[in-house]
Amino acid sequence: MKIALGIKGSSVNNTHFGMSEKYRIYELENGMLNFIEERINDNFTQHKHSEVEDIMEILSDCNVWVAKSKGKKSKEVIMKSGYTPLIINSDSIQEAEKKIVKALDHR
């Protein structure tokens, strides 16, 4: 299962997922979260908010989209599009990674 975590600077993005500077991509296998790559959110560099449709272009291969917050409408669109939104209350990337494993390891 591929997972995308929204990042801003060196922390978990504490605003909307579409305002993430970049997305850290992971693969969850056998209870281990393996970092694959970082993807840049081009809309962030242009000081724009990415809509769900914009993010789908960047993260179409990721099953789970992890953020500190997501709007209600965005959450619904994400779910209707076949992706799983996951809210993690953490500023630290390392702490978020632990929480992701805990939340998803049973799937």
PDB file of C-alpha atoms in Angstrom:
ATOM      1  CA  MET A   1       0.000   0.000   0.000  1.00  0.00           C
ATOM      2  CA  LYS A   2       1.378   3.398  -0.994  1.00  0.00           C
ATOM      3  CA  ILE A   3       0.949   6.326   1.368  1.00  0.00           C
ATOM      4  CA  ALA A   4       1.439  10.081   0.860  1.00  0.00           C
ATOM      5  CA  LEU A   5       2.217  12.406   3.788  1.00  0.00           C
ATOM      6  CA  GLY A   6       1.846  16.168   3.297  1.00  0.00           C
ATOM      7  CA  ILE A   7       4.960  18.125   4.366  1.00  0.00           C
ATOM      8  CA  LYS A   8       5.767  21.813   4.743  1.00  0.00           C
ATOM      9  CA  GLY A   9       9.389  22.656   5.510  1.00  0.00           C
ATOM     10  CA  SER A  10      10.729  19.899   7.748  1.00  0.00           C
ATOM     11  CA  SER A  11       7.422  19.117   9.498  1.00  0.00           C
ATOM     12  CA  VAL A  12       4.014  17.668   8.793  1.00  0.00           C
ATOM     13  CA  ASN A  13       1.939  20.327   7.042  1.00  0.00           C
ATOM     14  CA  ASN A  14      -0.368  21.872   9.651  1.00  0.00           C
ATOM     15  CA  THR A  15      -2.696  23.468   7.082  1.00  0.00           C
ATOM     16  CA  HIS A  16      -4.777  21.849   4.348  1.00  0.00           C
ATOM     17  CA  PHE A  17      -3.313  18.897   2.458  1.00  0.00           C
ATOM     18  CA  GLY A  18      -3.419  20.900  -0.782  1.00  0.00           C
ATOM     19  CA  MET A  19      -1.122  23.500   0.769  1.00  0.00           C
ATOM     20  CA  SER A  20       1.652  20.958   1.326  1.00  0.00           C
ATOM     21  CA  GLU A  21       5.017  21.980  -0.061  1.00  0.00           C
ATOM     22  CA  LYS A  22       5.788  18.371  -0.910  1.00  0.00           C
ATOM     23  CA  TYR A  23       4.537  14.852  -0.283  1.00  0.00           C
ATOM     24  CA  ARG A  24       6.623  12.079   1.223  1.00  0.00           C
ATOM     25  CA  ILE A  25       5.734   8.769  -0.415  1.00  0.00           C
ATOM     26  CA  TYR A  26       5.949   5.514   1.523  1.00  0.00           C
ATOM     27  CA  GLU A  27       5.179   1.847   1.011  1.00  0.00           C
ATOM     28  CA  LEU A  28       3.695  -0.061   3.965  1.00  0.00           C
ATOM     29  CA  GLU A  29       4.689  -3.715   3.879  1.00  0.00           C
ATOM     30  CA  ASN A  30       4.613  -6.235   6.712  1.00  0.00           C
ATOM     31  CA  GLY A  31       4.287  -3.531   9.369  1.00  0.00           C
ATOM     32  CA  MET A  32       7.248  -1.557   7.997  1.00  0.00           C
ATOM     33  CA  LEU A  33       6.895   1.922   6.538  1.00  0.00           C
ATOM     34  CA  ASN A  34       9.506   2.325   3.805  1.00  0.00           C
ATOM     35  CA  PHE A  35      10.278   5.783   2.418  1.00  0.00           C
ATOM     36  CA  ILE A  36      10.268   5.831  -1.408  1.00  0.00           C
ATOM     37  CA  GLU A  37      10.539   9.469  -2.538  1.00  0.00           C
ATOM     38  CA  GLU A  38       9.408  13.072  -2.158  1.00  0.00           C
ATOM     39  CA  ARG A  39       7.175  14.742  -4.714  1.00  0.00           C
ATOM     40  CA  ILE A  40       6.963  18.507  -5.091  1.00  0.00           C
ATOM     41  CA  ASN A  41       3.562  20.216  -5.104  1.00  0.00           C
ATOM     42  CA  ASP A  42       4.015  22.655  -7.996  1.00  0.00           C
ATOM     43  CA  ASN A  43       0.979  24.663  -6.882  1.00  0.00           C
ATOM     44  CA  PHE A  44       2.710  25.393  -3.568  1.00  0.00           C
ATOM     45  CA  THR A  45       5.719  26.854  -5.353  1.00  0.00           C
ATOM     46  CA  GLN A  46       3.284  29.103  -7.264  1.00  0.00           C
ATOM     47  CA  HIS A  47       1.568  30.080  -3.974  1.00  0.00           C
ATOM     48  CA  LYS A  48      -1.672  28.332  -4.935  1.00  0.00           C
ATOM     49  CA  HIS A  49      -3.904  25.934  -3.030  1.00  0.00           C
ATOM     50  CA  SER A  50      -4.150  22.575  -4.800  1.00  0.00           C
ATOM     51  CA  GLU A  51      -7.633  21.187  -5.232  1.00  0.00           C
ATOM     52  CA  VAL A  52      -8.247  17.450  -4.847  1.00  0.00           C
ATOM     53  CA  GLU A  53      -8.178  17.027  -8.627  1.00  0.00           C
ATOM     54  CA  ASP A  54      -4.725  18.674  -8.767  1.00  0.00           C
ATOM     55  CA  ILE A  55      -3.421  16.393  -6.035  1.00  0.00           C
ATOM     56  CA  MET A  56      -4.765  13.323  -7.842  1.00  0.00           C
ATOM     57  CA  GLU A  57      -2.361  14.111 -10.682  1.00  0.00           C
ATOM     58  CA  ILE A  58       0.567  13.995  -8.239  1.00  0.00           C
ATOM     59  CA  LEU A  59      -0.597  11.151  -5.989  1.00  0.00           C
ATOM     60  CA  SER A  60      -2.750   8.929  -8.206  1.00  0.00           C
ATOM     61  CA  ASP A  61      -0.708   5.854  -7.263  1.00  0.00           C
ATOM     62  CA  CYS A  62      -1.041   6.443  -3.496  1.00  0.00           C
ATOM     63  CA  ASN A  63      -3.879   4.658  -1.697  1.00  0.00           C
ATOM     64  CA  VAL A  64      -3.765   6.706   1.508  1.00  0.00           C
ATOM     65  CA  TRP A  65      -3.391  10.491   1.836  1.00  0.00           C
ATOM     66  CA  VAL A  66      -2.158  11.567   5.279  1.00  0.00           C
ATOM     67  CA  ALA A  67      -2.448  15.078   6.693  1.00  0.00           C
ATOM     68  CA  LYS A  68      -2.891  16.967   9.919  1.00  0.00           C
ATOM     69  CA  SER A  69      -6.147  18.415   8.588  1.00  0.00           C
ATOM     70  CA  LYS A  70      -8.451  18.077   5.597  1.00  0.00           C
ATOM     71  CA  GLY A  71     -11.602  19.969   4.754  1.00  0.00           C
ATOM     72  CA  LYS A  72     -14.898  18.069   4.958  1.00  0.00           C
ATOM     73  CA  LYS A  73     -15.607  18.492   1.233  1.00  0.00           C
ATOM     74  CA  SER A  74     -12.086  17.434   0.265  1.00  0.00           C
ATOM     75  CA  LYS A  75     -12.334  14.382   2.512  1.00  0.00           C
ATOM     76  CA  GLU A  76     -15.582  13.351   0.786  1.00  0.00           C
ATOM     77  CA  VAL A  77     -14.105  13.831  -2.711  1.00  0.00           C
ATOM     78  CA  ILE A  78     -11.006  11.843  -1.734  1.00  0.00           C
ATOM     79  CA  MET A  79     -13.134   8.949  -0.485  1.00  0.00           C
ATOM     80  CA  LYS A  80     -15.476   9.019  -3.515  1.00  0.00           C
ATOM     81  CA  SER A  81     -12.388   8.888  -5.749  1.00  0.00           C
ATOM     82  CA  GLY A  82     -11.239   5.651  -4.099  1.00  0.00           C
ATOM     83  CA  TYR A  83      -8.519   7.039  -1.824  1.00  0.00           C
ATOM     84  CA  THR A  84      -8.344   6.834   1.966  1.00  0.00           C
ATOM     85  CA  PRO A  85      -7.901  10.084   3.916  1.00  0.00           C
ATOM     86  CA  LEU A  86      -6.030   9.698   7.207  1.00  0.00           C
ATOM     87  CA  ILE A  87      -5.732  12.464   9.795  1.00  0.00           C
ATOM     88  CA  ILE A  88      -2.624  12.316  11.999  1.00  0.00           C
ATOM     89  CA  ASN A  89      -2.212  14.834  14.806  1.00  0.00           C
ATOM     90  CA  SER A  90       1.555  15.282  14.771  1.00  0.00           C
ATOM     91  CA  ASP A  91       4.020  17.968  13.718  1.00  0.00           C
ATOM     92  CA  SER A  92       7.011  15.631  13.641  1.00  0.00           C
ATOM     93  CA  ILE A  93       7.517  13.534  10.516  1.00  0.00           C
ATOM     94  CA  GLN A  94       9.008  10.708  12.583  1.00  0.00           C
ATOM     95  CA  GLU A  95       6.066  10.697  15.000  1.00  0.00           C
ATOM     96  CA  ALA A  96       3.618  10.814  12.074  1.00  0.00           C
ATOM     97  CA  GLU A  97       5.351   7.797  10.520  1.00  0.00           C
ATOM     98  CA  LYS A  98       4.815   5.811  13.742  1.00  0.00           C
ATOM     99  CA  LYS A  99       1.150   6.845  13.867  1.00  0.00           C
ATOM    100  CA  ILE A 100       0.644   5.862  10.216  1.00  0.00           C
ATOM    101  CA  VAL A 101       1.960   2.362  10.885  1.00  0.00           C
ATOM    102  CA  LYS A 102      -0.236   2.043  13.979  1.00  0.00           C
ATOM    103  CA  ALA A 103      -3.340   3.235  12.106  1.00  0.00           C
ATOM    104  CA  LEU A 104      -2.833   1.144   8.958  1.00  0.00           C
ATOM    105  CA  ASP A 105      -0.912  -1.969   9.985  1.00  0.00           C
ATOM    106  CA  HIS A 106      -4.110  -3.958  10.577  1.00  0.00           C
ATOM    107  CA  ARG A 107      -5.360  -3.492   6.979  1.00  0.00           C
TER     108      ARG A 107
END
